[in-house]
Coordinates of C-alpha atoms in Angstrom, one line a residue:
M15 CA 0.0 0.0 0.0
A16 CA 2.9 2.4 0.8
D17 CA 4.3 1.7 -2.7
S18 CA 0.9 2.6 -4.2
G19 CA 0.8 5.8 -2.3
Q20 CA 4.3 6.7 -3.4
R21 CA 3.4 6.0 -7.0
R22 CA 0.3 8.2 -6.7
A23 CA 2.3 11.0 -5.2
A24 CA 4.8 10.8 -8.0
V25 CA 2.0 11.0 -10.6
D26 CA 0.5 14.0 -8.9
S27 CA 3.8 15.8 -8.7
A28 CA 4.3 15.6 -12.4
L29 CA 0.9 17.2 -13.3
R30 CA 1.1 20.6 -14.9
A31 CA 0.3 23.5 -12.6
R32 CA -2.5 26.0 -13.5
D33 CA -2.5 29.7 -12.8
I34 CA -4.9 29.1 -10.0
D35 CA -2.5 26.5 -8.4
R36 CA 0.3 29.1 -8.5
A37 CA -2.0 31.7 -7.0
Q38 CA -3.1 29.4 -4.2
A39 CA 0.5 28.5 -3.4
S40 CA 1.3 32.2 -3.2
T41 CA -1.6 32.7 -0.8
V42 CA -0.1 30.1 1.5
L43 CA 3.3 31.8 1.3
D44 CA 1.7 35.2 2.0
A45 CA 0.0 33.8 5.1
A46 CA 3.2 32.1 6.3
Y47 CA 5.2 35.4 5.9
A48 CA 2.5 37.3 7.8
E49 CA 2.6 34.7 10.6
G50 CA 6.4 34.9 10.9
Q51 CA 7.1 31.4 9.4
L52 CA 9.2 32.9 6.7
G53 CA 11.8 35.7 6.6
A54 CA 11.6 38.4 4.0
Q55 CA 14.2 37.1 1.7
E56 CA 13.0 33.5 1.9
Y57 CA 9.5 34.7 1.3
H58 CA 10.4 36.6 -1.8
D59 CA 12.5 33.7 -3.2
R60 CA 9.6 31.3 -2.7
V61 CA 7.1 33.6 -4.3
A62 CA 9.3 34.0 -7.3
S63 CA 9.7 30.2 -7.6
A64 CA 6.0 29.7 -7.3
S65 CA 5.3 32.1 -10.2
E66 CA 7.6 30.1 -12.4
A67 CA 6.6 26.6 -11.3
R68 CA 5.6 24.2 -14.0
T69 CA 4.3 21.3 -12.0
V70 CA 2.1 20.7 -9.0
G71 CA 5.0 18.9 -7.4
E72 CA 7.2 22.1 -7.5
L73 CA 4.5 24.1 -5.8
A74 CA 3.9 21.5 -3.2
G75 CA 7.6 21.5 -2.3
L76 CA 7.5 25.3 -1.7
I77 CA 4.9 25.0 1.0
A78 CA 5.5 21.5 2.4
D79 CA 7.2 22.7 5.6
L80 CA 4.6 25.4 6.4
Q81 CA 1.9 25.1 9.0
S82 CA -0.9 26.2 6.6
P83 CA -0.5 24.1 3.4
A84 CA -4.2 23.1 3.5
V85 CA -5.2 26.2 1.5
F86 CA -3.3 24.9 -1.5
G87 CA -5.1 21.5 -1.1
E88 CA -8.5 23.2 -1.7
S89 CA -8.0 23.4 -5.4
A90 CA -10.2 21.3 -7.7
P91 CA -9.4 17.6 -7.7
V92 CA -7.2 16.6 -10.6
E93 CA -7.5 13.6 -12.9
R94 CA -4.9 10.9 -12.5
P95 CA -3.6 8.7 -15.3
R96 CA -5.4 5.4 -15.1
R97 CA -5.1 2.0 -16.7
R98 CA -6.8 1.3 -20.0
A99 CA -10.4 0.2 -19.3
P100 CA -11.6 -3.0 -21.0
G101 CA -13.7 -1.1 -23.5
E102 CA -10.9 1.3 -24.6
Y103 CA -8.9 0.9 -27.7
P104 CA -5.2 0.0 -27.4
A105 CA -2.6 2.8 -27.8
R106 CA -1.6 1.6 -31.3
T107 CA -5.2 2.2 -32.7
R108 CA -5.4 4.8 -35.4
A109 CA -6.8 8.2 -34.3
R110 CA -9.8 9.8 -35.9
S111 CA -10.1 13.5 -36.7
S112 CA -12.5 13.9 -33.7
D113 CA -9.9 12.3 -31.4
R114 CA -7.3 14.9 -32.6
A115 CA -9.9 17.7 -32.2
A116 CA -10.6 16.6 -28.6
T117 CA -6.9 16.6 -27.8
V118 CA -6.5 20.1 -29.3
T119 CA -9.4 21.3 -27.2
A120 CA -7.7 19.9 -24.0
L121 CA -4.4 21.6 -25.0
D122 CA -6.2 24.9 -25.6
A123 CA -7.8 24.7 -22.2
A124 CA -4.4 23.9 -20.6
R125 CA -2.9 27.0 -22.3
A126 CA -5.7 29.2 -21.2
D127 CA -5.4 28.2 -17.5
G128 CA -1.6 28.4 -17.4
Q129 CA -0.6 24.7 -17.6
L130 CA 1.3 25.3 -20.9
D131 CA 3.2 28.3 -22.2
A132 CA 2.8 29.7 -25.7
D133 CA 5.7 27.7 -27.2
E134 CA 4.7 24.4 -25.5
H135 CA 1.1 24.9 -26.7
A136 CA 2.1 25.6 -30.3
A137 CA 4.5 22.6 -30.4
M138 CA 1.9 20.2 -28.9
I139 CA -0.9 21.5 -31.1
E140 CA 1.3 20.7 -34.2
L141 CA 2.0 17.2 -32.8
A142 CA -1.7 16.6 -32.1
E143 CA -2.7 17.6 -35.6
E144 CA -0.1 15.1 -37.1
A145 CA -0.7 12.3 -34.6
R146 CA -1.5 8.9 -36.1
T147 CA -2.5 6.8 -33.1
L148 CA -4.4 7.2 -29.9
G149 CA -1.2 6.5 -28.0
D150 CA 0.4 9.5 -29.6
L151 CA -2.5 11.7 -28.5
S152 CA -2.6 10.3 -25.0
T153 CA 1.1 11.1 -24.5
L154 CA 0.5 14.8 -25.3
V155 CA -2.1 15.2 -22.5
A156 CA -0.7 12.7 -20.0
E157 CA 0.6 15.5 -17.7
L158 CA -2.5 17.8 -18.0
Q159 CA -5.0 18.1 -15.1
H160 CA -8.0 17.7 -17.4
R161 CA -7.7 15.1 -20.2
P162 CA -10.2 14.1 -22.9
A163 CA -12.1 10.9 -22.4
A164 CA -10.5 7.9 -24.2
P165 CA -12.7 6.6 -27.1
T166 CA -14.3 3.3 -26.4
K167 CA -15.4 0.4 -28.6
P168 CA -19.1 0.2 -29.5
R169 CA -21.1 -2.5 -27.9
V170 CA -22.2 -5.4 -30.1
R171 CA -25.9 -5.8 -30.3
R172 CA -26.4 -9.5 -29.9
D173 CA -30.2 -9.3 -30.1
R174 CA -29.8 -7.8 -33.6
T175 CA -27.5 -10.6 -34.6
R176 CA -30.0 -13.2 -33.5
L177 CA -32.8 -11.4 -35.4
T178 CA -30.7 -11.4 -38.5
V179 CA -30.1 -15.2 -38.3
V180 CA -33.8 -15.8 -37.8
A181 CA -34.6 -13.6 -40.8
L182 CA -32.1 -15.4 -43.0
A183 CA -33.6 -18.8 -42.0
A184 CA -37.1 -17.6 -42.8
I185 CA -36.0 -16.3 -46.3
T186 CA -34.3 -19.7 -46.9
A187 CA -37.5 -21.6 -46.0
V188 CA -39.7 -19.5 -48.3
A189 CA -37.3 -19.9 -51.1
G190 CA -37.3 -23.7 -50.7
F191 CA -41.1 -23.7 -50.7
V192 CA -41.3 -21.7 -53.9
W193 CA -38.8 -24.0 -55.6
T194 CA -41.1 -27.0 -54.9
V195 CA -44.2 -25.5 -56.5
R196 CA -45.2 -27.6 -59.6
D197 CA -44.7 -26.0 -63.0
D198 CA -48.4 -26.4 -63.8
E199 CA -49.5 -24.3 -60.9
P200 CA -49.6 -20.5 -61.4
A201 CA -46.8 -18.8 -59.8
P202 CA -47.8 -16.4 -57.0
A203 CA -47.6 -12.7 -57.8
V204 CA -44.3 -11.2 -56.8
A205 CA -44.3 -7.6 -55.6
T206 CA -41.9 -5.4 -57.5
V207 CA -39.4 -3.6 -55.2
A208 CA -38.0 -0.4 -56.5
I209 CA -34.3 -0.1 -56.1
V210 CA -33.1 3.4 -55.4
D211 CA -29.6 4.3 -56.4
Y212 CA -28.7 6.9 -53.8
D213 CA -25.3 7.5 -55.3
A214 CA -26.8 8.7 -58.5
A215 CA -28.4 11.7 -56.8
P216 CA -26.2 14.8 -56.7
P217 CA -25.1 15.6 -53.2
L218 CA -26.8 18.5 -51.4
V219 CA -24.0 20.9 -50.5
I220 CA -24.9 23.5 -47.9
A221 CA -22.4 26.4 -47.7
T222 CA -21.3 27.0 -44.1
P223 CA -18.9 29.7 -42.9
M224 CA -15.6 28.9 -41.2
L225 CA -16.4 28.6 -37.5
N226 CA -13.4 30.6 -36.4
T227 CA -14.9 33.7 -38.0
L228 CA -17.7 36.1 -36.9
A229 CA -20.1 34.5 -39.3
G230 CA -19.1 31.1 -38.0
F231 CA -19.8 32.1 -34.5
V232 CA -23.2 33.5 -35.4
Q233 CA -24.1 30.2 -37.1
F234 CA -22.8 28.2 -34.1
R235 CA -24.9 30.3 -31.7
D236 CA -28.1 30.0 -33.8
D237 CA -27.7 26.3 -34.1
Y238 CA -27.0 26.0 -30.4
R239 CA -30.1 27.9 -29.6
T240 CA -32.1 25.7 -31.9
K241 CA -30.7 22.5 -30.4
F242 CA -30.9 23.3 -26.7
G243 CA -33.4 26.1 -26.4
D244 CA -31.0 28.5 -24.8
T245 CA -27.5 30.0 -25.4
V246 CA -25.9 29.2 -22.0
L247 CA -22.9 27.0 -21.7
D248 CA -19.8 26.4 -19.6
E249 CA -17.2 26.3 -22.4
A250 CA -17.0 26.3 -26.2
V251 CA -14.1 26.2 -28.6
L252 CA -14.5 27.1 -32.3
H253 CA -12.0 25.9 -34.8
D254 CA -12.3 26.4 -38.6
E255 CA -14.4 23.3 -39.4
H256 CA -15.5 22.0 -36.0
A257 CA -16.3 23.1 -32.5
S258 CA -17.0 21.7 -29.1
A259 CA -19.2 22.7 -26.2
V260 CA -19.7 21.8 -22.6
R261 CA -23.1 22.5 -20.9
R262 CA -25.0 21.4 -17.8
T263 CA -27.1 18.3 -18.0
P264 CA -30.9 18.6 -17.8
G265 CA -32.2 18.1 -14.3
N266 CA -28.8 18.3 -12.6
A267 CA -26.9 21.6 -12.5
N268 CA -23.8 19.9 -11.0
L269 CA -23.1 17.6 -14.0
T270 CA -22.0 18.5 -17.5
A271 CA -22.0 16.8 -20.9
D272 CA -19.6 17.3 -23.8
Y273 CA -20.8 18.0 -27.4
T274 CA -19.1 18.3 -30.8
Y275 CA -20.3 20.5 -33.6
R276 CA -19.9 19.9 -37.3
G277 CA -23.0 21.6 -38.8
G278 CA -25.0 20.0 -36.0
F279 CA -24.5 19.0 -32.4
A280 CA -23.8 15.4 -31.2
R281 CA -22.5 14.0 -27.9
S282 CA -18.8 13.6 -28.1
N283 CA -18.9 10.7 -25.6
S284 CA -21.4 9.0 -23.3
Q285 CA -19.8 10.2 -20.1
I286 CA -21.4 12.7 -17.7
T287 CA -18.8 14.6 -15.5
T288 CA -19.0 16.7 -12.4
R289 CA -19.1 20.4 -13.2
D290 CA -15.8 22.2 -12.8
R291 CA -16.0 24.3 -9.7
D292 CA -14.4 27.2 -11.6
A293 CA -17.1 27.1 -14.3
V294 CA -19.5 30.0 -14.8
D295 CA -22.6 30.4 -16.9
I296 CA -21.6 31.9 -20.3
D297 CA -24.5 33.3 -22.3
L298 CA -23.6 33.5 -26.0
A299 CA -26.4 36.0 -26.5
Q300 CA -24.5 38.5 -24.5
V301 CA -21.5 38.5 -26.9
N302 CA -21.1 41.8 -28.7
T303 CA -20.7 40.5 -32.2
E304 CA -19.5 43.8 -33.7
A305 CA -16.7 44.0 -31.1
L306 CA -15.9 40.3 -31.6
G307 CA -15.6 40.8 -35.3
A308 CA -13.2 43.7 -34.9
A309 CA -11.1 41.8 -32.4
L310 CA -10.8 38.8 -34.7
A311 CA -9.9 41.0 -37.6
N312 CA -7.2 42.9 -35.6
A313 CA -6.0 39.9 -33.6
P314 CA -2.8 39.1 -35.7
A315 CA -1.6 42.7 -35.3
T316 CA -2.6 42.9 -31.7
V317 CA -0.5 39.9 -30.7
R318 CA 2.4 40.8 -33.0
V319 CA 2.0 38.0 -35.5
P320 CA 1.1 40.2 -38.5
D321 CA 1.2 37.3 -41.0
G322 CA -0.8 35.0 -38.8
A323 CA -4.4 34.1 -38.7
V324 CA -7.0 33.2 -36.0
T325 CA -6.8 29.5 -35.5
H326 CA -9.6 29.2 -33.0
F327 CA -11.2 31.0 -30.1
R328 CA -12.5 29.8 -26.8
F329 CA -15.4 30.8 -24.5
A330 CA -14.5 30.0 -20.8
N331 CA -14.2 31.4 -17.3
D332 CA -11.2 33.7 -16.9
S333 CA -9.4 32.7 -13.7
S334 CA -8.0 36.2 -13.1
T335 CA -11.4 38.0 -13.2
G336 CA -13.7 35.1 -12.3
G337 CA -16.0 35.9 -15.2
P338 CA -16.8 34.8 -18.8
A339 CA -14.1 35.6 -21.3
I340 CA -13.2 35.0 -25.0
V341 CA -9.6 33.8 -25.7
V342 CA -8.5 34.4 -29.3
F343 CA -5.5 32.3 -30.5
V344 CA -3.4 33.4 -33.5
R345 CA -0.6 31.5 -35.3
D346 CA 1.3 31.8 -38.5
E347 CA 2.9 29.3 -40.8
V348 CA 6.2 29.1 -38.9
S349 CA 4.4 28.6 -35.5
R350 CA 4.8 32.1 -34.2
S351 CA 1.8 32.5 -31.9
G352 CA 0.0 34.7 -29.4
H353 CA -3.4 35.2 -27.9
L354 CA -5.6 37.8 -26.3
V355 CA -8.4 37.7 -23.8
L356 CA -11.7 39.6 -24.2
T357 CA -14.8 40.2 -22.2
L358 CA -18.1 39.2 -23.8
S359 CA -18.7 42.8 -24.5
G360 CA -15.4 43.0 -26.4
D361 CA -13.1 44.8 -23.9
V362 CA -9.5 43.6 -23.9
L363 CA -8.5 42.0 -20.6
K364 CA -5.1 40.7 -21.4
I365 CA -2.7 40.4 -24.4
Y366 CA -0.1 37.7 -24.7
P367 CA 2.0 38.8 -27.7
Y368 CA 4.6 36.9 -29.6
K369 CA 7.9 37.6 -28.0
G370 CA 10.3 36.3 -30.6

């Protein structure tokens, strides 16, 4: 049991730290300094180390010898790596586009809450987009505090298989009976079944805007309202051709479900999860579309990536203000990147420019 506890502690210590984790560690250090547990120089050194910490283990080491480390322990529980469940695909299984999209969404969230810096985020996004297997994608998010659910194998419907066997047996019996009918007896009338060649019909192409544009957002919001009857969600990420959304489940405000969007909404997995304690209600109807359009158009220049383009933008809670925000990500062809944070009304909260 001791070995198991040590392994769990080692796993926890390797998890990426969020901005809120660094802030909570600093709170502990502030209290310790005020109570006389730390001298001035040691206090300033530890605060500086906390602001630069990359993992939960580094932060834990800075407060381990203090009398009030429980404040740090009040952060939201983190997900630990687990063994592959019986229904999950092995790591060598080829990844789908939706699997890569889920990984990109997780990496975006990790960048937004401070687990990844801009360079790490850009490099991992590029690897996710080129990943060939589920194992490749799993490696990219192994150290994150919130990881996408692993895809699972569909269940085999045994009852449908049995019905198919019965139907084939019935068809065989009928065919045998028809074969034994004498030639001098009139053959029973056989109904003519029309065969429709669906491939012959021209495909119906419905033009849709790129989702990482203002027109794409408006389309996404309208379809969201049509699907769910409101415009409230916990989080949404809009890429060029696909998007994702997290919203509360009907009848239980403490649980959430994940959805993907590709011209229509569908559940991305069958899991229901506990609502993030940092989540806030985000009403897409409150978005100032005129200000958002201007921010998207000016984003490359704002973050000092003039040849870049908006790759995606995210609606989520901003940990520094505790309110809804829009995070706009920009990147160019040589992976120079930056992002900015807006309120729903379009006011700029923070700018993270490219520093190359």
